[in-house]
XYZ file of N, CA and C in Angstrom:
792
model
N 7.659 -10.055 10.348
C 8.856 -10.854 10.146
C 9.709 -10.860 11.413
N 10.299 -12.005 11.726
C 11.245 -12.082 12.831
C 12.442 -11.198 12.501
N 12.953 -10.508 13.504
C 14.051 -9.571 13.272
C 15.275 -10.270 12.694
N 15.462 -11.548 13.033
C 16.607 -12.286 12.494
C 16.522 -12.453 10.981
N 15.305 -12.472 10.449
C 15.139 -12.665 9.010
C 15.748 -11.507 8.218
N 15.757 -10.326 8.822
C 16.364 -9.191 8.135
C 17.841 -9.434 7.864
N 18.497 -10.140 8.774
C 19.921 -10.428 8.582
C 20.143 -11.366 7.401
N 19.173 -12.239 7.143
C 19.284 -13.123 5.981
C 19.293 -12.279 4.709
N 18.382 -11.324 4.634
C 18.336 -10.449 3.463
C 19.634 -9.656 3.315
N 20.136 -9.144 4.414
C 21.328 -8.300 4.350
C 22.595 -9.095 4.021
N 22.522 -10.422 4.102
C 23.694 -11.232 3.779
C 23.914 -11.351 2.271
N 22.908 -10.952 1.470
C 23.046 -11.025 0.023
C 23.767 -9.793 -0.529
N 24.467 -9.983 -1.635
C 25.092 -8.864 -2.318
C 24.035 -7.876 -2.789
N 24.449 -6.635 -2.955
C 23.531 -5.591 -3.386
C 22.934 -5.873 -4.767
N 23.641 -6.657 -5.598
C 23.160 -6.927 -6.951
C 22.570 -8.327 -7.105
N 22.266 -8.991 -5.979
C 21.657 -10.320 -6.047
C 20.275 -10.225 -6.692
N 19.933 -11.229 -7.476
C 18.623 -11.214 -8.136
C 17.532 -11.425 -7.077
N 16.434 -10.651 -7.149
C 15.362 -10.785 -6.151
C 14.797 -12.192 -6.036
N 14.751 -12.936 -7.145
C 14.209 -14.296 -7.076
C 15.154 -15.242 -6.351
N 16.451 -15.027 -6.466
C 17.413 -15.814 -5.694
C 17.221 -15.563 -4.205
N 17.038 -14.295 -3.868
C 16.817 -13.926 -2.475
C 15.530 -14.542 -1.956
N 14.466 -14.404 -2.732
C 13.152 -14.870 -2.302
C 13.133 -16.389 -2.121
N 13.756 -17.108 -3.036
C 13.813 -18.564 -2.934
C 14.518 -18.990 -1.652
N 15.624 -18.335 -1.357
C 16.402 -18.678 -0.168
C 15.651 -18.342 1.115
N 14.997 -17.196 1.125
C 14.324 -16.747 2.348
C 13.085 -17.593 2.640
N 12.349 -17.989 1.613
C 11.206 -18.875 1.844
C 11.664 -20.186 2.474
N 12.770 -20.736 1.972
C 13.289 -21.979 2.542
C 13.712 -21.772 3.995
N 14.385 -20.652 4.264
C 14.839 -20.365 5.626
C 13.681 -20.128 6.578
N 12.570 -19.624 6.036
C 11.416 -19.297 6.874
C 10.883 -20.525 7.601
N 11.014 -21.690 6.988
C 10.526 -22.905 7.619
C 11.211 -23.213 8.941
N 12.443 -22.744 9.101
C 13.155 -23.015 10.345
C 12.578 -22.251 11.530
N 11.750 -21.246 11.248
C 11.128 -20.468 12.321
C 9.853 -21.136 12.846
N 9.354 -22.135 12.125
C 8.082 -22.747 12.496
C 8.231 -24.266 12.544
N 8.921 -24.803 13.540
C 9.112 -26.258 13.637
C 7.806 -27.021 13.768
N 6.755 -26.356 14.271
C 5.465 -27.041 14.415
C 4.833 -27.345 13.057
N 5.406 -26.782 11.971
C 4.868 -26.999 10.632
C 5.721 -27.973 9.821
N 6.641 -28.655 10.475
C 7.585 -29.506 9.757
C 7.336 -30.985 10.064
N 6.810 -31.753 9.098
C 6.567 -33.182 9.317
C 7.839 -33.964 9.649
N 8.984 -33.474 9.217
C 10.244 -34.144 9.544
C 10.529 -34.093 11.037
N 9.979 -33.069 11.705
C 10.194 -32.896 13.143
C 9.009 -33.369 13.973
N 7.810 -33.229 13.424
C 6.594 -33.520 14.194
C 5.934 -34.848 13.834
N 6.433 -35.516 12.822
C 5.830 -36.789 12.412
C 5.184 -36.698 11.049
N 5.220 -37.787 10.302
C 4.760 -37.785 8.916
C 3.277 -37.488 8.763
N 2.509 -37.761 9.801
C 1.061 -37.557 9.687
C 0.625 -36.181 10.195
N 1.554 -35.239 10.294
C 1.255 -33.909 10.827
C 0.087 -33.246 10.093
N 0.110 -33.318 8.763
C -0.924 -32.656 7.977
C -1.902 -33.633 7.323
N -1.799 -34.897 7.647
C -2.622 -35.901 6.951
C -3.570 -36.662 7.872
N -3.732 -36.189 9.097
C -4.600 -36.902 10.039
C -6.081 -36.652 9.777
N -6.378 -35.603 9.018
C -7.755 -35.257 8.653
C -8.621 -34.910 9.857
N -7.982 -34.509 10.947
C -8.760 -34.015 12.076
C -8.681 -32.490 12.101
N -9.427 -31.856 13.001
C -9.520 -30.400 13.036
C -8.164 -29.762 13.328
N -7.392 -30.312 14.253
C -6.097 -29.743 14.611
C -5.140 -29.751 13.427
N -5.151 -30.846 12.655
C -4.285 -30.961 11.486
C -4.650 -29.924 10.424
N -5.942 -29.778 10.198
C -6.418 -28.827 9.192
C -6.105 -27.390 9.623
N -6.317 -27.091 10.895
C -6.048 -25.743 11.391
C -4.559 -25.414 11.322
N -3.720 -26.407 11.583
C -2.278 -26.197 11.500
C -1.869 -25.863 10.062
N -2.392 -26.620 9.102
C -2.089 -26.357 7.706
C -2.608 -24.990 7.274
N -3.856 -24.662 7.666
C -4.416 -23.355 7.317
C -3.547 -22.223 7.858
N -3.025 -22.404 9.059
C -2.182 -21.379 9.662
C -0.945 -21.124 8.820
N -0.353 -22.186 8.290
C 0.849 -22.021 7.456
C 0.499 -21.344 6.129
N -0.676 -21.672 5.583
C -1.117 -21.038 4.337
C -1.305 -19.539 4.548
N -1.965 -19.182 5.662
C -2.171 -17.762 5.960
C -0.833 -17.052 6.140
N 0.086 -17.718 6.811
C 1.404 -17.120 7.012
C 2.102 -16.871 5.678
N 2.078 -17.869 4.813
C 2.765 -17.746 3.528
C 2.161 -16.637 2.668
N 0.835 -16.610 2.595
C 0.174 -15.577 1.800
C 0.429 -14.198 2.414
N 0.368 -14.124 3.738
C 0.550 -12.843 4.406
C 1.970 -12.317 4.337
N 2.942 -13.210 4.410
C 4.339 -12.778 4.436
C 4.924 -12.563 3.038
N 4.319 -13.171 2.015
C 4.886 -13.103 0.667
C 5.128 -11.670 0.172
N 4.163 -10.736 0.322
C 4.433 -9.370 -0.148
C 5.585 -8.701 0.605
N 5.670 -8.959 1.901
C 6.749 -8.366 2.690
C 8.101 -8.920 2.258
N 8.176 -10.230 2.048
C 9.430 -10.840 1.613
C 9.831 -10.323 0.235
N 8.869 -10.229 -0.680
C 9.172 -9.746 -2.033
C 9.634 -8.290 -1.998
N 8.969 -7.483 -1.179
C 9.356 -6.073 -1.067
C 10.746 -5.935 -0.452
N 11.054 -6.770 0.523
C 12.380 -6.721 1.147
C 13.462 -7.112 0.143
N 13.174 -8.118 -0.694
C 14.135 -8.515 -1.730
C 14.368 -7.371 -2.707
N 13.305 -6.655 -3.032
C 13.414 -5.495 -3.933
C 14.258 -4.393 -3.305
N 14.033 -4.128 -2.027
C 14.733 -3.025 -1.380
C 16.210 -3.333 -1.139
N 16.559 -4.621 -1.080
C 17.977 -4.978 -1.038
C 18.662 -4.435 -2.282
N 18.022 -4.620 -3.435
C 18.579 -4.144 -4.704
C 18.661 -2.623 -4.756
N 17.727 -1.977 -4.089
C 17.684 -0.517 -4.112
C 18.570 0.123 -3.055
N 19.101 -0.690 -2.142
C 19.913 -0.153 -1.051
C 19.103 0.643 -0.050
N 17.854 0.259 0.162
C 16.960 0.986 1.061
C 16.708 0.194 2.345
N 16.315 0.914 3.382
C 15.914 0.256 4.623
C 14.598 -0.474 4.396
N 14.368 -1.520 5.187
C 13.111 -2.259 5.094
C 11.985 -1.473 5.764
N 10.770 -1.698 5.253
C 9.588 -0.979 5.725
C 8.642 -1.941 6.431
N 8.151 -1.551 7.583
C 7.162 -2.354 8.301
C 5.814 -2.272 7.587
N 5.139 -3.393 7.377
C 3.832 -3.356 6.702
C 2.867 -2.426 7.432
N 2.221 -1.511 6.731
C 1.315 -0.558 7.372
C -0.067 -1.153 7.592
N -0.782 -0.711 8.602
C -2.169 -1.177 8.793
C -3.117 -0.428 7.866
N -4.239 -1.062 7.556
C -5.308 -0.365 6.853
C -5.230 -0.357 5.340
N -4.196 -0.966 4.749
C -4.099 -0.994 3.294
C -4.506 -2.372 2.759
N -4.814 -2.418 1.484
C -5.160 -3.689 0.852
C -3.901 -4.541 0.703
N -4.096 -5.762 0.236
C -2.966 -6.680 0.042
C -1.939 -6.085 -0.924
N -2.415 -5.649 -2.101
C -1.499 -5.068 -3.077
C -1.054 -3.667 -2.667
N -1.931 -2.946 -1.974
C -1.546 -1.619 -1.496
C -0.402 -1.692 -0.502
N -0.460 -2.665 0.386
C 0.616 -2.865 1.361
C 1.921 -3.235 0.661
N 1.826 -4.082 -0.372
C 3.008 -4.486 -1.131
C 3.670 -3.277 -1.791
N 2.873 -2.448 -2.473
C 3.411 -1.264 -3.131
C 4.009 -0.289 -2.124
N 3.341 -0.154 -0.978
C 3.844 0.731 0.081
C 5.218 0.270 0.550
N 5.354 -1.020 0.801
C 6.617 -1.546 1.317
C 7.751 -1.452 0.293
N 7.409 -1.427 -0.977
C 8.438 -1.274 -2.003
C 8.861 0.181 -2.185
N 7.882 1.086 -2.182
C 8.148 2.437 -2.679
C 8.220 3.536 -1.632
N 7.717 3.286 -0.429
C 7.715 4.347 0.579
C 9.148 4.721 0.964
N 9.412 6.031 0.982
C 10.743 6.528 1.341
C 10.726 7.303 2.655
N 9.723 7.003 3.461
C 9.657 7.635 4.773
C 8.593 8.706 4.903
N 7.852 8.966 3.807
C 6.807 9.979 3.883
C 5.681 9.509 4.808
N 5.272 10.353 5.728
C 4.253 9.957 6.698
C 2.899 9.729 6.056
N 2.552 10.491 5.027
C 1.233 10.407 4.421
C 1.244 9.630 3.103
N 2.307 8.880 2.847
C 2.413 8.198 1.553
C 1.353 7.108 1.414
N 0.724 7.084 0.237
C -0.210 6.016 -0.114
C 0.006 5.651 -1.578
N -0.031 4.365 -1.910
C 0.145 3.954 -3.304
C -0.958 4.529 -4.189
N -0.621 4.784 -5.442
C -1.608 5.266 -6.397
C -2.683 4.194 -6.595
N -3.960 4.535 -6.479
C -5.026 3.530 -6.599
C -5.084 2.863 -7.966
N -4.670 3.562 -9.019
C -4.654 2.959 -10.357
C -3.617 1.845 -10.421
N -2.438 2.100 -9.856
C -1.387 1.086 -9.833
C -1.776 -0.076 -8.916
N -2.434 0.249 -7.820
C -2.887 -0.779 -6.881
C -3.886 -1.719 -7.545
N -4.824 -1.141 -8.286
C -5.827 -1.961 -8.977
C -5.165 -2.795 -10.075
N -4.220 -2.214 -10.780
C -3.533 -2.939 -11.853
C -2.802 -4.154 -11.297
N -2.159 -3.988 -10.156
C -1.443 -5.106 -9.553
C -2.420 -6.163 -9.051
N -3.569 -5.735 -8.546
C -4.622 -6.681 -8.148
C -5.022 -7.553 -9.330
N -5.220 -6.925 -10.477
C -5.632 -7.650 -11.676
C -4.551 -8.642 -12.097
N -3.289 -8.216 -12.069
C -2.186 -9.114 -12.432
C -2.120 -10.312 -11.499
N -2.276 -10.071 -10.207
C -2.234 -11.167 -9.234
C -3.346 -12.177 -9.504
N -4.549 -11.669 -9.784
C -5.686 -12.559 -10.028
C -5.492 -13.375 -11.308
N -5.004 -12.729 -12.356
C -4.817 -13.417 -13.626
C -3.773 -14.522 -13.526
N -2.795 -14.328 -12.665
C -1.747 -15.335 -12.526
C -2.117 -16.419 -11.510
N -2.864 -16.052 -10.493
C -3.233 -17.030 -9.468
C -4.258 -18.035 -10.000
N -5.197 -17.551 -10.787
C -6.295 -18.395 -11.262
C -5.994 -18.862 -12.682
N -4.910 -19.648 -12.829
C -4.504 -20.021 -14.179
C -3.748 -21.338 -14.205
N -4.397 -22.388 -14.590
C -3.885 -23.717 -14.897
C -2.867 -24.267 -13.876
N -2.437 -25.493 -14.132
C -1.443 -26.166 -13.295
C -0.084 -25.960 -13.964
N 0.516 -24.801 -13.706
C 1.750 -24.456 -14.410
C 2.978 -25.082 -13.749
N 4.157 -24.721 -14.245
C 5.395 -25.376 -13.810
C 5.662 -25.191 -12.318
N 5.524 -23.967 -11.821
C 5.844 -23.730 -10.413
C 4.829 -24.386 -9.491
N 3.550 -24.385 -9.881
C 2.527 -25.055 -9.085
C 2.797 -26.558 -9.020
N 3.136 -27.128 -10.158
C 3.453 -28.551 -10.204
C 4.675 -28.875 -9.351
N 5.670 -27.992 -9.407
C 6.888 -28.197 -8.624
C 6.591 -28.205 -7.129
N 5.729 -27.286 -6.683
C 5.343 -27.238 -5.274
C 4.640 -28.532 -4.874
N 3.722 -28.995 -5.716
C 2.983 -30.229 -5.408
C 3.924 -31.434 -5.325
N 4.873 -31.505 -6.238
C 5.808 -32.629 -6.221
C 6.693 -32.602 -4.983
N 7.166 -31.416 -4.622
C 7.992 -31.308 -3.421
C 7.178 -31.638 -2.177
N 5.952 -31.120 -2.121
C 5.101 -31.357 -0.960
C 4.708 -32.828 -0.820
N 4.700 -33.564 -1.918
C 4.319 -34.973 -1.861
C 5.308 -35.807 -1.040
N 6.500 -35.278 -0.825
C 7.478 -35.977 0.021
C 7.274 -35.648 1.494
N 6.252 -34.800 1.777
C 5.912 -34.355 3.134
C 6.972 -33.414 3.713
N 7.618 -32.642 2.828
C 8.474 -31.581 3.331
C 7.597 -30.484 3.922
N 8.194 -29.537 4.645
C 7.392 -28.470 5.241
C 6.903 -27.522 4.146
N 5.796 -26.806 4.383
C 5.205 -25.949 3.345
C 6.155 -24.868 2.838
N 7.028 -24.361 3.701
C 7.918 -23.270 3.313
C 8.983 -23.754 2.328
N 9.503 -24.956 2.558
C 10.467 -25.529 1.621
C 9.799 -25.831 0.289
N 8.543 -26.291 0.339
C 7.812 -26.583 -0.895
C 7.617 -25.313 -1.723
N 7.245 -24.224 -1.057
C 7.063 -22.955 -1.769
C 8.390 -22.462 -2.330
N 9.482 -22.703 -1.627
C 10.805 -22.301 -2.113
C 11.122 -22.991 -3.443
N 10.727 -24.262 -3.578
C 10.962 -24.953 -4.844
C 10.131 -24.324 -5.959
N 8.920 -23.876 -5.621
C 8.090 -23.186 -6.608
C 8.728 -21.889 -7.068
N 9.341 -21.170 -6.131
C 10.050 -19.929 -6.483
C 11.210 -20.219 -7.418
N 11.928 -21.313 -7.145
C 13.054 -21.684 -8.004
C 12.576 -21.983 -9.418
N 11.450 -22.677 -9.532
C 10.881 -22.962 -10.850
C 10.418 -21.678 -11.533
N 9.787 -20.813 -10.770
C 9.273 -19.555 -11.307
C 10.390 -18.664 -11.842
N 11.579 -18.801 -11.274
C 12.729 -17.982 -11.650
C 13.152 -18.224 -13.099
N 12.889 -19.410 -13.636
C 13.387 -19.799 -14.951
C 12.830 -18.956 -16.086
N 13.623 -18.718 -17.135
C 13.185 -17.884 -18.263
C 12.073 -18.490 -19.101
N 11.772 -19.781 -18.905
C 10.643 -20.375 -19.609
C 9.370 -20.352 -18.773
N 9.449 -19.684 -17.612
C 8.261 -19.575 -16.752
C 8.142 -18.115 -16.304
N 8.183 -17.848 -15.029
C 8.014 -16.479 -14.549
C 9.108 -15.536 -15.008
N 10.289 -16.091 -15.247
C 11.399 -15.258 -15.709
C 11.250 -14.810 -17.143
N 10.173 -15.246 -17.819
C 9.983 -14.889 -19.225
C 9.765 -13.390 -19.398
N 9.095 -12.749 -18.424
C 8.882 -11.306 -18.580
C 10.205 -10.542 -18.482
N 11.140 -11.054 -17.686
C 12.470 -10.444 -17.628
C 13.197 -10.668 -18.952
N 12.992 -11.848 -19.547
C 13.590 -12.135 -20.849
C 13.047 -11.184 -21.913
N 11.767 -10.822 -21.808
C 11.169 -9.864 -22.740
C 11.858 -8.508 -22.613
N 12.084 -8.084 -21.380
C 12.743 -6.793 -21.163
C 14.142 -6.796 -21.771
N 14.901 -7.860 -21.526
C 16.255 -7.953 -22.072
C 16.231 -7.964 -23.599
N 15.231 -8.647 -24.174
C 15.092 -8.684 -25.631
C 14.834 -7.294 -26.188
N 13.909 -6.561 -25.567
C 13.562 -5.230 -26.061
C 14.740 -4.259 -25.921
N 15.488 -4.399 -24.845
C 16.681 -3.553 -24.670
C 17.697 -3.833 -25.782
N 17.837 -5.126 -26.117
C 18.790 -5.490 -27.171
C 18.337 -4.976 -28.542
N 17.014 -4.907 -28.756
C 16.500 -4.381 -30.036
C 16.729 -2.886 -30.120
N 16.375 -2.186 -29.044
C 16.563 -0.734 -29.023
C 15.340 -0.006 -29.524
N 15.454 0.654 -30.633
C 14.394 1.519 -31.148
C 13.456 0.758 -32.095
N 12.232 1.281 -32.309
C 11.248 0.587 -33.152
C 11.725 0.303 -34.569
N 12.569 1.153 -35.123
C 13.014 0.959 -36.504
C 13.906 -0.272 -36.677
N 14.392 -0.822 -35.574
C 15.260 -2.000 -35.642
C 14.502 -3.317 -35.482
N 13.182 -3.223 -35.299
C 12.374 -4.424 -35.104
C 12.370 -5.340 -36.332
N 12.188 -4.811 -37.558
C 12.189 -5.706 -38.729
C 13.474 -6.524 -38.847
N 14.603 -5.896 -38.608
C 15.879 -6.609 -38.665
C 15.935 -7.709 -37.616
N 15.427 -7.406 -36.418
C 15.420 -8.394 -35.343
C 14.561 -9.593 -35.718
N 13.392 -9.359 -36.288
C 12.493 -10.458 -36.655
C 13.113 -11.344 -37.738
N 13.846 -10.748 -38.638
C 14.536 -11.551 -39.650
C 15.585 -12.449 -39.005
N 16.258 -11.949 -37.997
C 17.247 -12.756 -37.283
C 16.577 -13.888 -36.504
N 15.374 -13.628 -36.013
C 14.611 -14.680 -35.335
C 14.292 -15.798 -36.316
N 13.879 -15.432 -37.509
C 13.545 -16.430 -38.527
C 14.763 -17.271 -38.893
N 15.938 -16.646 -38.863
C 17.170 -17.379 -39.190
C 17.739 -18.092 -37.961
N 16.973 -18.058 -36.861
C 17.380 -18.693 -35.604
C 18.664 -18.097 -35.020
N 18.874 -16.833 -35.305
C 20.022 -16.127 -34.747
C 19.650 -15.409 -33.448
N 18.361 -15.149 -33.260
C 17.862 -14.478 -32.069
C 16.673 -15.256 -31.504
N 16.452 -15.079 -30.205
C 15.321 -15.724 -29.531
C 14.191 -14.709 -29.359
N 12.990 -15.112 -29.726
C 11.812 -14.268 -29.553
C 11.135 -14.627 -28.247
N 11.177 -13.735 -27.289
C 10.586 -13.973 -25.966
C 9.224 -13.299 -25.867
N 8.319 -13.932 -25.109
C 7.001 -13.348 -24.887
C 5.979 -13.694 -25.952
N 6.312 -14.659 -26.815
C 5.389 -15.087 -27.863
C 5.214 -16.601 -27.785
N 3.975 -17.057 -28.017
C 3.689 -18.477 -27.975
C 3.340 -18.956 -26.579
N 2.614 -20.068 -26.522
C 2.187 -20.638 -25.248
C 1.907 -22.114 -25.449
N 2.245 -22.929 -24.458
C 2.074 -24.376 -24.594
C 0.605 -24.798 -24.584
N -0.260 -23.949 -24.034
C -1.684 -24.266 -23.966
C -2.464 -23.482 -25.015
N -2.268 -22.154 -25.039
C -3.010 -21.309 -25.968
C -2.348 -21.306 -27.337
N -3.108 -21.667 -28.377
C -2.585 -21.688 -29.741
C -2.990 -20.441 -30.521
N -3.724 -19.573 -29.853
C -3.977 -18.235 -30.383
C -3.535 -17.270 -29.287
N -3.994 -16.041 -29.335
C -3.584 -15.066 -28.328
C -4.018 -15.497 -26.931
N -3.133 -15.360 -25.965
C -3.447 -15.643 -24.567
C -4.602 -14.736 -24.144
N -5.753 -15.294 -23.721
C -6.923 -14.455 -23.401
C -6.667 -13.444 -22.294
N -5.710 -13.740 -21.428
C -5.398 -12.800 -20.353
C -4.755 -11.532 -20.885
N -4.132 -11.617 -22.062
C -3.398 -10.464 -22.597
C -4.331 -9.296 -22.908
N -5.600 -9.583 -23.283
C -6.535 -8.504 -23.566
C -6.793 -7.674 -22.315
N -6.942 -8.364 -21.195
C -7.203 -7.668 -19.929
C -5.984 -6.850 -19.515
N -4.804 -7.459 -19.662
C -3.581 -6.762 -19.261
C -3.332 -5.546 -20.145
N -3.617 -5.679 -21.444
C -3.389 -4.535 -22.342
C -4.296 -3.368 -21.969
N -5.561 -3.661 -21.662
C -6.479 -2.599 -21.248
C -6.006 -1.966 -19.940
N -5.541 -2.792 -19.012
C -5.037 -2.286 -17.736
C -3.789 -1.434 -17.945
N -2.936 -1.847 -18.887
C -1.710 -1.091 -19.169
C -2.034 0.318 -19.642
N -3.067 0.447 -20.451
C -3.453 1.787 -20.937
C -3.828 2.697 -19.779
N -4.490 2.135 -18.770
C -4.861 2.928 -17.597
C -3.626 3.325 -16.793
N -2.667 2.404 -16.706
C -1.432 2.690 -15.975
C -0.625 3.776 -16.678
N -0.583 3.738 -18.022
C 0.197 4.714 -18.775
C -0.292 6.139 -18.535
N -1.588 6.287 -18.255
C -2.134 7.615 -17.979
C -1.530 8.205 -16.706
N -1.055 7.335 -15.827
C -0.456 7.778 -14.559
C 1.052 7.896 -14.677
N 1.671 6.895 -15.290
C 3.131 6.811 -15.288
C 3.790 7.352 -16.546
N 3.025 7.465 -17.656
C 3.643 7.741 -18.939
C 4.214 6.455 -19.507
N 4.660 6.503 -20.753
C 5.174 5.310 -21.421
C 6.696 5.280 -21.390
N 7.226 4.110 -21.042
C 8.656 3.869 -21.182
C 8.986 3.863 -22.676
N 10.153 4.392 -23.070
C 10.511 4.389 -24.497
C 10.462 3.011 -25.149
N 10.753 1.966 -24.380
C 10.752 0.626 -24.946
C 9.349 0.112 -25.262
N 8.325 0.787 -24.731
C 6.956 0.370 -25.028
C 6.676 0.522 -26.519
N 7.199 1.591 -27.130
C 7.009 1.782 -28.566
C 7.669 0.658 -29.356
N 8.828 0.220 -28.884
C 9.502 -0.911 -29.520
C 8.662 -2.175 -29.376
N 8.099 -2.372 -28.180
C 7.265 -3.538 -27.921
C 6.030 -3.540 -28.824
N 5.395 -2.384 -28.980
C 4.195 -2.316 -29.813
C 4.518 -2.551 -31.285
N 5.672 -2.060 -31.732
C 6.093 -2.302 -33.103
C 6.354 -3.792 -33.329
N 6.988 -4.430 -32.367
C 7.250 -5.869 -32.444
C 5.941 -6.642 -32.490
N 5.005 -6.260 -31.639
C 3.688 -6.890 -31.592
C 2.984 -6.804 -32.946
N 2.943 -5.601 -33.514
C 2.203 -5.379 -34.751
C 2.825 -6.121 -35.929
N 4.146 -6.080 -36.048
C 4.808 -6.732 -37.180
C 4.731 -8.255 -37.088
N 4.883 -8.790 -35.872
C 4.843 -10.244 -35.701
C 3.460 -10.799 -36.033
N 2.398 -10.068 -35.685
C 1.039 -10.535 -35.956
C 0.692 -10.484 -37.445
N 1.459 -9.707 -38.221
C 1.208 -9.614 -39.654
C 2.137 -10.516 -40.462
N 3.067 -11.149 -39.789
C 4.072 -11.956 -40.468
C 3.617 -13.418 -40.525
N 3.504 -13.969 -41.729
C 3.019 -15.342 -41.907
C 3.884 -16.361 -41.179
N 5.183 -16.083 -41.073
C 6.100 -17.002 -40.398
C 5.661 -17.261 -38.962
N 5.301 -16.206 -38.239
C 4.917 -16.333 -36.829
C 3.468 -16.793 -36.676
N 2.603 -16.359 -37.571
C 1.195 -16.750 -37.501
C 1.049 -18.255 -37.728
N 1.775 -18.782 -38.727
C 1.705 -20.211 -39.012
C 2.162 -21.058 -37.833
N 3.072 -20.531 -37.057
C 3.629 -21.265 -35.916
C 2.906 -20.948 -34.606
N 1.772 -20.248 -34.726
C 0.955 -19.891 -33.553
C 1.763 -19.111 -32.515
N 2.639 -18.249 -32.992
C 3.450 -17.438 -32.083
C 2.791 -16.073 -31.902
N 1.862 -16.045 -30.960
C 1.148 -14.817 -30.633
C 1.673 -14.273 -29.306
N 1.537 -12.960 -29.061
C 1.998 -12.396 -27.783
C 1.288 -13.064 -26.609
N 2.051 -13.473 -25.613
C 1.461 -14.096 -24.429
C 1.452 -13.129 -23.255
N 1.051 -13.625 -22.118
C 0.882 -12.751 -20.956
C 2.209 -12.171 -20.488
N 3.317 -12.880 -20.714
C 4.612 -12.359 -20.289
C 5.007 -11.134 -21.104
N 4.635 -11.111 -22.381
C 4.906 -9.941 -23.214
C 4.135 -8.743 -22.684
N 2.836 -8.933 -22.457
C 2.023 -7.817 -21.996
C 2.297 -7.448 -20.547
N 2.799 -8.393 -19.778
C 3.144 -8.080 -18.391
C 4.280 -7.068 -18.348
N 5.233 -7.201 -19.301
C 6.285 -6.180 -19.371
C 5.682 -4.834 -19.706
N 4.845 -4.814 -20.782
C 4.255 -3.552 -21.237
C 3.479 -2.886 -20.115
């Protein structure tokens, strides 16, 4: 990362949401690469179909994929009040991401391989999955021939929403509001009366259980062996079990989706 980019991160309040930070920084990143901006270099910059055009586009793709973990980790560390960490050599993509988030200066620190593998699985399950809202948003923005960094920023903005990537955060807030497992039945009754919102259930494509959830649940069990279970996990499992047995939710095809299991 250019040293000036660190100042962009530091300009945010300590309690700024990481997705707000990430959206802004991706957009700002485009100003560092004028050679990737059709507004500056001409409308046919990426559409000439010659080798130079293709190589230029590939370079921006590599940059975006390579910088994304560092930017996300920096946004996280703003919230934690920690110094930024330089990406280490020799680690995997997800290993480097975990290192940049969690390292506190230990010389021999390495991410736990179980957590590293779990994050690899999550990344794959989300990357290889339909034409969702944020992907569509990026394509629509890019169709105006904006630079790739601005297009990705629009995808981040879409991903931030509680009906898309922000749904897993909505699940966490829901579980916190429920509290303990014994309060789940009362919560579900309030959902039926439309007094509460049920997050992490249902999907616009899958009318039964999201097939990715089976993989995530198995991966979660492996992670729990390392980290232990958060108290809210018991609440989540109680909610899962009762909702699947309740005719009200079954009739409406409201099964746990990947956002529910992503929290777990």
